[in-house]
Short mmCIF file of C-alpha atoms in Angstrom, two decimals:
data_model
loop_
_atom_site.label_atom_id
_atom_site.label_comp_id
_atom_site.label_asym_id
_atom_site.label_seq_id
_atom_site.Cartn_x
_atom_site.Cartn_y
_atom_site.Cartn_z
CA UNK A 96 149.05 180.10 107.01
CA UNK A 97 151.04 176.98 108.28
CA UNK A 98 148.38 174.90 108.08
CA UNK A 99 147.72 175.84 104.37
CA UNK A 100 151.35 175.36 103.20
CA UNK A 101 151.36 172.07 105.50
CA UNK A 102 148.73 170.43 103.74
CA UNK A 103 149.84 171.24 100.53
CA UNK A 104 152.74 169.00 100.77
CA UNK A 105 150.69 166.30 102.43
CA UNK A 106 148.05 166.51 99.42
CA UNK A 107 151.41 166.02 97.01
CA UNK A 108 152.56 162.79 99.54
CA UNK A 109 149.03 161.59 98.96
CA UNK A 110 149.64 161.92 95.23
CA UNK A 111 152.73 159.57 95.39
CA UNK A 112 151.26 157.07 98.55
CA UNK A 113 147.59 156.91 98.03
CA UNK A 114 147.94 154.30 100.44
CA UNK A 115 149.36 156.55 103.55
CA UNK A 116 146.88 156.23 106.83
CA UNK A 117 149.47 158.88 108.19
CA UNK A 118 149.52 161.24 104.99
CA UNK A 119 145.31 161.26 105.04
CA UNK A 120 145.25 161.80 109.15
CA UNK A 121 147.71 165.09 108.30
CA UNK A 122 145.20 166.21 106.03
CA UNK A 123 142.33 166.14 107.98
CA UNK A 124 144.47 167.66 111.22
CA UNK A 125 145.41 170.58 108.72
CA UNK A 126 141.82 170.71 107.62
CA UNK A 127 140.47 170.80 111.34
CA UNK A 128 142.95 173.54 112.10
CA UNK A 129 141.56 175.31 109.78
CA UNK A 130 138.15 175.28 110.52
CA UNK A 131 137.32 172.52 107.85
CA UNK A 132 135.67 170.38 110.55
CA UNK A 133 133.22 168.50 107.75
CA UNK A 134 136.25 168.01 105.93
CA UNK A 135 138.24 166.62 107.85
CA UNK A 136 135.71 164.12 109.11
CA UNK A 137 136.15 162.94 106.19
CA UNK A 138 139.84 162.66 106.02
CA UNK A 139 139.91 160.68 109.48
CA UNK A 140 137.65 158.52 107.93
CA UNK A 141 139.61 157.71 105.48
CA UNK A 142 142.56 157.52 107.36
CA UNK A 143 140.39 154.95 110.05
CA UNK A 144 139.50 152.70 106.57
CA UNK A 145 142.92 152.27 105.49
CA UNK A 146 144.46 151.05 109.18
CA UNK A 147 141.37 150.76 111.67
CA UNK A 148 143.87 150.11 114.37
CA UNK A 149 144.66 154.13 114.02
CA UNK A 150 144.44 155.54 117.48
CA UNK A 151 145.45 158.92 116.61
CA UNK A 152 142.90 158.66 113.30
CA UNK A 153 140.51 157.38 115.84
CA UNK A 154 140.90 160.32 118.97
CA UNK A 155 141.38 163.33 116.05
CA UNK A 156 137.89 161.66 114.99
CA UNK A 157 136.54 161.63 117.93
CA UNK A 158 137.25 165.03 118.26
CA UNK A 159 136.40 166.45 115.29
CA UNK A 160 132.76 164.61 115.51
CA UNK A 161 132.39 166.49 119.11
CA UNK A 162 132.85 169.44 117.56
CA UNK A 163 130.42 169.03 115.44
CA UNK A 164 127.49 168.64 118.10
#
């Protein structure tokens, strides 16, 4: 799966910039694409802590969270 590979390299940018709001949003859109909703709440969270002024962070969020109820 593309998603799999995808977020394989993201987890290995995360491993080098721990500090990437961009690198942890990838994640969590590779883990919602997979069906990793919980997951990838989580990632978007992180993503939201490390730049709150995130609006793609914020909307893939958003959307995640509506999935969810």
């Amino acid at each position: 799966n593309e998603f799999e590979k995808a977020m394989q390299y993201f987890l290995k940018a995360y491993r080098i910039n721990s500090d990437s709001s961009e690198i942890l949003n990838n994640i969590g859109l590779c883990l919602y694409n997979l069906g990793y909703n919980i997951k990838a709440i989580e990632y978007f969270s992180l993503a939201i802590r490390k730049n709150y002024n995130f609006p793609r962070a914020l909307n893939n969020l958003g959307n995640a969270l509506r999935k969810e109820n």
